[in-house]
Structures are given as structure tokens and as C-alpha cells.
Amino acid sequence: MSSRLDTLPLVQLTLVRLREFGREPEAVFWTFFFPILLAVALGIAFRNRGPERIHVGIEAGPGSAQVAAALASADGFATRMVEPAGAREALRRGEIALLVVPAAEGVTYHYDPTRPESRLARLAVDDALQRAAGRSDARPVMDLRVTEKGSRYIDFLIPGLIGLNLLGTGLWGVGFALVRMRTGKLLKRLAATPMRRADFLLSFMLSRLVFLAGELAAILLFARLVFDVSVRGSLAGVLLISTLGAFAFTGLGVLVASRARSIEAVQGLMNLVAVPMWVLSGVFFSSDHFPAAMQPFIRALPLTALVDALRAVMVEGAALVATAASLGIVLAWGVGSFAAALAVFRWR
């Protein structure tokens, strides 16, 4: 059996791809270490902290001392006195979320209503000032603070980073390798052999899948040990979803490099494919923030479908069957991309 496998062109071509990968330290770094470094940076930047203090500017003048005293007696404010000449500039630069201008009859709030932190600052400051003036609640309320595992930003981020890494290694790892072979006239020589085009292109996809388990394990293990991120659903499900994702993005990588004749050309094509997904597919923040009219397009992107499926299994503990629609989209992109690449690929 082993001797028969040894003679299969697809097996030999895949082994060639694996050896090439092992001889390129840059490829190893981008595949295994870059997503971990990215998780470290973003995990530290968005780690769970206590409530942020609200930065409030108080315009110096009559009544400003009373306003400062009222806010100092409440929790959560970082106040500063600002001169009238520089008050609007501090608000424009974002140094303060709200500018309070005391007046004889009360106060005037200056803020940008399009900034969420400014709207929250307006509500919090007004509540503090009204209470300092003697207002009491008409209905008693009670706060019950709940923190649930899986609701942190790092829990949301890790599935997105897995998807982003699969996209990057699939596009750049395969696209650059193919174009380098074309520019180095290696493809021209291979065209003279009896090797089938399908075997040649499939070898790129299979070699990519070989590294998937190690790549996925490195990210999940690091997330577990450093940030206590766990997989609430099935690990096998995560592996299957990631395999389909790697298949789809490798297919896209083969497609964009199927005719490109220079590194500059394929780089432009890869950016054209990848950048919209970086922005729209919900890797770093929810794609629900985009307008409803854009949602059908966003939901049809392979990275969106992949990240949604990974989050459903990892964060929500959903069964694999619940992600069938997303997996169908990812699979369709993989099959469609590879079929298109087979049709348009050229050796020269």
C-alpha cells in the first residue's frame, strides 16, 4: 500500500510543498507565531478592567467650583478645569468626553452626540449633578452585576483570529508560492511533464491542511493557558470548521494566483480579496454594526461564515449541525474557487 502511495503524483507533490514550507522560516512564523502575538497584543489591550473613569471638562468661571465639587463626590469621574479659549479644542481632540459650562440658571453640556462615550458622559454627569442638587429616585432600583465566562472580548476575539489566520495563510502562503514558481520559470518546466493540473493545484491545498491541526492547537492552547479561553462546544467540530475554512481560503489563494505574472500583481489581487473581509467579517468587532442593506453581502463572505460558525461552537457551545448554513457557504467558496482555478490556471 505504501509503495502505491509513493508513486502517486499527488502524494509526491504534497510532500514537496511540505518540505518547501519547512525550509521557509518566514512561513513558519506567520502560520504559527503571528496569530499568538496578535492575541497577546489585543488580549492585553482589551483585558477586563474596572469601569473606565469619565473624562469631563469644566469651563472655568462662576459656578465651576460647585460643579467640580458635585462631581468629586460621585464615583467614576476624572474632571479638569479648562479655560474658555481651550475648552472646545479639548473636546475636539477627544481629551474630554463632555464639556460642562456652568451658568447662572444651571449648566450647559457640550458634546458630540455621535460619540457613544460622550452620550454616556452626559447622562452620568447630569445624574450626579441632579442628585447633588437634591433629586431622589421616584422608584427604588437595585443593581445586580453579572460576569459570565465567554462574554469577554478575548473570548469573542479568538475565533476571529483563527479565521483571520486561515485566510492569511491560505491566500498569501499559496498565492506567493505559485507566482514565485511562475516568475522563476519552474511552472514552464513542469508543464512539459505528464503531471495533471488538478494534482498540482490540489497538492497546495493538501499541504496546507497538514499544518492545520498544529496551527489550531497552538492558538487554542495559548488562549487557554494565558487568557483562560475554553471551547464550550466540540473540539472536533472546531477542527472540522477550520478544515473547511482552510480549504476555502487555499482555493481562493490558488484562484488569485492562477494567472498573475508578478508578485506585485498577485499582492494587489490578494489585498482586493482580503481587505473587505478584514473590515466586514466581524473579526475584531461584530459585523452587525454595518447597515442592514449590507448584511446579505457580508453574510455571504467566507470569512464571515467561518467566524460565525467558530464562535457558535467555541463561545455558545452550539452543536455542529446548528452551523450547517455557515458551513455550506464556506464549502461553496472552496469548491467554487478550486473549480474556477482549474479552469483559468496557466503554467506560463
Coordinates of C-alpha atoms in Angstrom, one line a residue:
M1 CA 0.0 0.0 0.0
S2 CA 2.8 2.4 0.9
S3 CA 4.6 1.7 -2.3
R4 CA 1.5 2.6 -4.3
L5 CA 1.1 5.8 -2.4
D6 CA 4.8 6.6 -3.0
T7 CA 4.1 6.6 -6.8
L8 CA 1.0 8.8 -6.7
P9 CA 1.8 12.2 -8.2
L10 CA -0.5 14.0 -5.7
V11 CA 1.3 12.5 -2.7
Q12 CA 4.8 13.4 -4.1
L13 CA 3.7 16.9 -4.9
T14 CA 2.2 17.4 -1.5
L15 CA 5.4 16.2 0.1
V16 CA 7.3 18.7 -2.0
R17 CA 5.0 21.5 -0.7
L18 CA 5.6 20.4 2.9
R19 CA 9.4 20.4 2.5
E20 CA 9.3 23.8 1.0
F21 CA 7.2 25.1 3.9
G22 CA 9.7 23.7 6.5
R23 CA 12.6 25.5 4.7
E24 CA 10.9 28.9 4.9
P25 CA 11.2 30.4 8.5
E26 CA 9.0 33.3 7.4
A27 CA 6.2 31.0 6.6
V28 CA 6.5 29.1 9.9
F29 CA 6.4 32.5 11.8
W30 CA 3.3 33.8 10.0
T31 CA 1.5 30.5 10.3
F32 CA 2.2 29.6 14.0
F33 CA 3.5 32.6 15.9
F34 CA 1.9 35.7 14.4
P35 CA -1.7 34.8 15.5
I36 CA -0.3 34.2 19.0
L37 CA 1.4 37.6 19.1
L38 CA -1.7 39.2 17.8
A39 CA -3.8 37.5 20.5
V40 CA -1.3 38.7 23.2
A41 CA -1.4 42.3 22.0
L42 CA -5.2 42.5 21.7
G43 CA -5.8 40.5 24.8
I44 CA -3.7 42.9 26.8
A45 CA -5.2 46.0 25.2
F46 CA -8.8 44.8 25.8
R47 CA -8.3 42.9 29.0
N48 CA -11.1 43.1 31.6
R49 CA -10.6 46.1 33.7
G50 CA -12.7 48.0 36.2
P51 CA -15.1 50.7 35.0
E52 CA -13.4 53.4 33.0
R53 CA -13.3 56.9 34.5
I54 CA -15.3 59.5 32.5
H55 CA -13.2 62.5 31.5
V56 CA -15.1 65.7 32.0
G57 CA -14.0 69.3 31.3
I58 CA -15.5 72.1 33.4
E59 CA -15.2 75.5 31.9
A60 CA -13.6 77.9 34.5
G61 CA -15.9 80.6 35.6
P62 CA -18.6 81.4 38.1
G63 CA -20.2 78.2 39.4
S64 CA -17.4 75.9 38.2
A65 CA -16.2 75.1 41.7
Q66 CA -19.6 73.9 42.7
V67 CA -19.9 71.7 39.7
A68 CA -16.4 70.2 40.4
A69 CA -17.3 69.5 44.0
A70 CA -20.6 67.8 43.0
L71 CA -18.7 65.5 40.5
A72 CA -15.9 64.9 43.0
S73 CA -18.4 63.5 45.5
A74 CA -19.6 60.9 42.9
D75 CA -17.6 57.9 41.7
G76 CA -16.2 57.5 38.2
F77 CA -15.3 61.0 37.0
A78 CA -12.0 62.5 36.1
T79 CA -12.6 66.2 36.0
R80 CA -10.4 69.1 34.9
M81 CA -10.8 72.8 34.8
V82 CA -10.4 74.2 31.3
E83 CA -10.1 77.8 30.1
P84 CA -12.8 79.0 27.7
A85 CA -10.3 79.5 25.0
G86 CA -9.1 75.9 25.0
A87 CA -12.3 74.2 26.1
R88 CA -13.7 73.4 22.6
E89 CA -10.2 72.3 21.5
A90 CA -10.0 69.8 24.3
L91 CA -13.4 68.4 23.3
R92 CA -12.5 68.3 19.6
R93 CA -9.2 66.4 20.4
G94 CA -11.1 63.8 22.5
E95 CA -9.2 64.7 25.7
I96 CA -12.6 65.1 27.4
A97 CA -15.9 63.3 26.6
L98 CA -18.1 66.2 27.8
L99 CA -17.6 69.9 28.5
V100 CA -19.8 71.4 31.3
V101 CA -20.3 75.1 31.1
P102 CA -21.8 76.5 34.4
A103 CA -24.4 79.3 34.0
A104 CA -26.5 81.3 36.4
E105 CA -29.6 79.1 35.9
G106 CA -27.9 75.8 35.5
V107 CA -25.3 74.2 33.2
T108 CA -24.8 73.7 29.5
Y109 CA -23.4 70.4 28.2
H110 CA -21.2 70.5 25.1
Y111 CA -20.6 67.1 23.5
D112 CA -20.7 65.2 20.2
P113 CA -23.8 63.1 20.1
T114 CA -22.2 60.7 17.6
R115 CA -19.7 59.6 20.2
P116 CA -21.1 56.9 22.5
E117 CA -18.8 57.8 25.3
S118 CA -20.0 61.4 25.1
R119 CA -23.6 60.4 25.3
L120 CA -22.9 58.2 28.4
A121 CA -20.9 61.0 30.0
R122 CA -23.8 63.4 29.5
L123 CA -26.2 61.0 31.3
A124 CA -23.8 60.2 34.1
V125 CA -22.8 63.8 34.8
D126 CA -26.4 65.1 34.7
D127 CA -27.4 62.3 37.1
A128 CA -24.6 63.3 39.5
L129 CA -25.4 67.0 39.3
Q130 CA -29.1 66.4 39.8
R131 CA -28.5 64.2 42.8
A132 CA -26.1 66.8 44.3
A133 CA -29.0 69.3 43.9
G134 CA -31.3 67.1 45.9
R135 CA -33.1 64.9 43.3
S136 CA -34.2 61.5 44.5
D137 CA -35.4 58.5 42.6
A138 CA -39.2 58.1 42.2
R139 CA -38.8 54.3 42.0
P140 CA -36.2 52.4 44.1
V141 CA -33.8 50.3 41.9
M142 CA -31.1 47.8 42.6
D143 CA -28.0 46.9 40.6
L144 CA -27.1 43.2 40.2
R145 CA -23.7 42.9 38.4
V146 CA -23.2 39.7 36.4
T147 CA -20.0 38.5 34.8
E148 CA -20.3 35.3 32.7
K149 CA -17.5 33.3 31.3
G150 CA -17.4 33.6 27.5
S151 CA -18.6 37.2 27.4
R152 CA -15.1 38.8 27.5
Y153 CA -13.7 40.5 24.4
I154 CA -10.9 37.9 24.2
D155 CA -13.5 35.1 24.0
F156 CA -15.0 37.0 21.1
L157 CA -11.6 37.6 19.5
I158 CA -10.0 34.2 19.5
P159 CA -12.4 32.6 16.9
G160 CA -11.9 35.7 14.7
L161 CA -8.1 35.4 14.9
I162 CA -8.4 31.7 13.9
G163 CA -10.4 32.7 10.9
L164 CA -8.1 35.6 10.1
N165 CA -5.0 33.3 10.3
L166 CA -6.6 30.7 8.0
L167 CA -7.4 33.5 5.5
G168 CA -3.9 34.9 5.6
T169 CA -2.0 31.6 5.3
G170 CA -4.4 30.3 2.6
L171 CA -4.1 33.4 0.4
W172 CA -0.5 34.6 1.0
G173 CA 1.1 31.2 1.6
V174 CA -0.3 29.7 -1.6
G175 CA -0.5 32.8 -3.8
F176 CA 3.1 33.9 -3.4
A177 CA 4.4 30.3 -3.8
L178 CA 2.6 29.8 -7.1
V179 CA 3.7 33.2 -8.6
R180 CA 7.3 32.7 -7.5
M181 CA 7.3 29.4 -9.4
R182 CA 5.9 31.1 -12.4
T183 CA 8.3 34.0 -12.4
G184 CA 11.2 31.6 -11.9
K185 CA 10.1 29.6 -15.0
L186 CA 9.6 26.5 -12.9
L187 CA 5.9 26.2 -13.9
K188 CA 7.0 26.3 -17.6
R189 CA 9.2 23.3 -17.0
L190 CA 6.5 21.4 -15.1
A191 CA 4.1 22.0 -17.9
A192 CA 6.3 19.7 -20.1
T193 CA 5.7 16.8 -17.7
P194 CA 2.7 14.4 -17.7
M195 CA 1.6 15.8 -14.3
R196 CA -2.1 16.7 -14.2
R197 CA -3.1 20.3 -13.4
A198 CA -5.6 19.1 -10.8
D199 CA -2.9 17.1 -8.9
F200 CA -0.5 20.1 -8.9
L201 CA -3.1 22.6 -7.6
L202 CA -4.6 20.0 -5.1
S203 CA -1.1 19.5 -3.6
F204 CA -1.1 23.1 -2.4
M205 CA -4.4 22.6 -0.7
L206 CA -3.5 19.3 0.9
S207 CA -0.2 20.5 2.2
R208 CA -2.0 23.5 3.8
L209 CA -4.4 21.1 5.6
V210 CA -1.5 19.1 7.0
F211 CA -0.4 22.0 9.2
L212 CA -3.9 23.0 10.2
A213 CA -4.0 20.8 13.4
G214 CA -0.7 22.1 14.7
E215 CA -1.7 25.7 13.9
L216 CA -5.1 25.4 15.5
A217 CA -3.7 23.6 18.6
A218 CA -1.1 26.4 19.1
I219 CA -3.7 29.1 19.2
L220 CA -6.2 27.2 21.3
L221 CA -3.6 26.1 23.8
F222 CA -2.2 29.6 24.1
A223 CA -5.6 31.1 24.6
R224 CA -6.4 28.5 27.3
L225 CA -3.2 28.9 29.2
V226 CA -2.9 32.7 29.0
F227 CA -6.4 34.0 28.9
D228 CA -8.4 31.0 30.2
V229 CA -10.4 30.8 26.9
S230 CA -12.1 27.5 26.6
V231 CA -14.1 25.7 23.9
R232 CA -17.6 25.2 25.1
G233 CA -18.6 23.1 22.2
S234 CA -16.9 20.2 20.4
L235 CA -13.2 20.3 19.6
A236 CA -13.8 18.0 16.7
G237 CA -16.4 20.5 15.4
V238 CA -13.8 23.3 15.7
L239 CA -11.3 21.2 13.7
L240 CA -13.9 20.4 11.0
I241 CA -14.9 24.0 10.6
S242 CA -11.3 25.1 10.5
T243 CA -10.6 22.4 7.9
L244 CA -13.3 23.7 5.6
G245 CA -12.1 27.3 6.2
A246 CA -8.5 26.3 5.2
F247 CA -9.9 24.5 2.1
A248 CA -11.9 27.6 1.1
F249 CA -9.1 30.1 1.6
T250 CA -6.5 27.9 -0.1
G251 CA -8.8 27.6 -3.0
L252 CA -9.0 31.4 -3.2
G253 CA -5.3 31.6 -3.0
V254 CA -4.9 29.3 -5.9
L255 CA -7.5 31.2 -7.9
V256 CA -6.0 34.7 -7.4
A257 CA -2.5 33.3 -8.4
S258 CA -3.8 31.3 -11.3
R259 CA -2.8 33.9 -13.9
A260 CA -0.8 36.6 -12.1
R261 CA 2.7 37.0 -13.6
S262 CA 4.4 39.1 -10.9
I263 CA 4.5 39.4 -7.1
E264 CA 3.1 42.9 -7.3
A265 CA 0.1 41.7 -9.3
V266 CA -0.8 38.9 -7.0
Q267 CA -0.3 41.0 -4.0
G268 CA -2.8 43.5 -5.3
L269 CA -5.3 40.8 -6.1
M270 CA -4.9 39.3 -2.6
N271 CA -5.5 42.6 -0.9
L272 CA -8.6 43.1 -3.1
V273 CA -9.9 39.8 -1.8
A274 CA -8.8 40.0 1.8
V275 CA -9.2 43.6 2.9
P276 CA -13.1 43.7 2.6
M277 CA -13.2 40.6 4.8
W278 CA -10.8 42.0 7.3
V279 CA -13.1 45.0 7.8
L280 CA -16.6 43.5 7.3
S281 CA -16.5 39.9 8.6
G282 CA -16.6 40.5 12.3
V283 CA -13.0 39.5 13.2
F284 CA -12.4 42.4 15.7
F285 CA -16.0 43.7 16.2
S286 CA -19.5 42.4 15.3
S287 CA -20.5 42.7 11.7
D288 CA -24.0 43.7 12.9
H289 CA -22.7 47.3 13.2
F290 CA -22.9 47.6 9.5
P291 CA -26.2 48.8 7.8
A292 CA -28.9 46.2 7.2
A293 CA -28.6 46.7 3.5
M294 CA -25.0 45.4 3.6
Q295 CA -25.8 42.3 5.7
P296 CA -26.7 39.9 2.8
F297 CA -23.3 40.7 1.2
I298 CA -21.4 40.4 4.5
R299 CA -23.1 37.1 5.4
A300 CA -22.1 35.6 2.0
L301 CA -18.4 36.2 2.6
P302 CA -16.5 33.1 3.5
L303 CA -14.7 34.7 6.5
T304 CA -18.0 35.9 8.0
A305 CA -19.5 32.4 7.7
L306 CA -16.4 30.8 9.1
V307 CA -16.0 33.1 12.1
D308 CA -19.8 32.9 12.8
A309 CA -19.5 29.1 12.9
L310 CA -16.4 29.1 15.1
R311 CA -18.0 31.5 17.6
A312 CA -21.2 29.4 17.7
V313 CA -19.3 26.3 18.7
M314 CA -16.5 27.8 20.8
V315 CA -18.4 30.6 22.7
E316 CA -22.0 29.4 22.6
G317 CA -21.4 25.7 22.7
A318 CA -23.6 25.1 19.7
A319 CA -23.9 21.7 18.0
L320 CA -22.2 21.4 14.6
V321 CA -25.5 20.9 12.9
A322 CA -26.5 24.4 14.0
T323 CA -23.8 25.9 11.9
A324 CA -24.8 24.0 8.7
A325 CA -25.8 27.2 6.8
S326 CA -22.5 28.9 7.5
L327 CA -20.5 25.7 6.7
G328 CA -22.4 25.4 3.4
I329 CA -21.3 28.9 2.5
V330 CA -17.6 28.1 3.3
L331 CA -17.8 24.8 1.4
A332 CA -19.3 26.5 -1.6
W333 CA -16.5 29.1 -1.7
G334 CA -13.9 26.3 -1.5
V335 CA -15.4 24.2 -4.3
G336 CA -16.2 27.2 -6.5
S337 CA -12.7 28.7 -6.1
F338 CA -10.9 25.5 -6.9
A339 CA -13.1 24.8 -9.9
A340 CA -12.5 28.3 -11.2
A341 CA -8.8 28.0 -10.6
L342 CA -8.7 24.7 -12.6
A343 CA -10.5 26.5 -15.5
V344 CA -8.3 29.6 -15.7
F345 CA -4.9 28.4 -14.4
R346 CA -2.0 28.7 -16.8
W347 CA 1.5 27.4 -16.5
R348 CA 3.3 30.4 -18.1

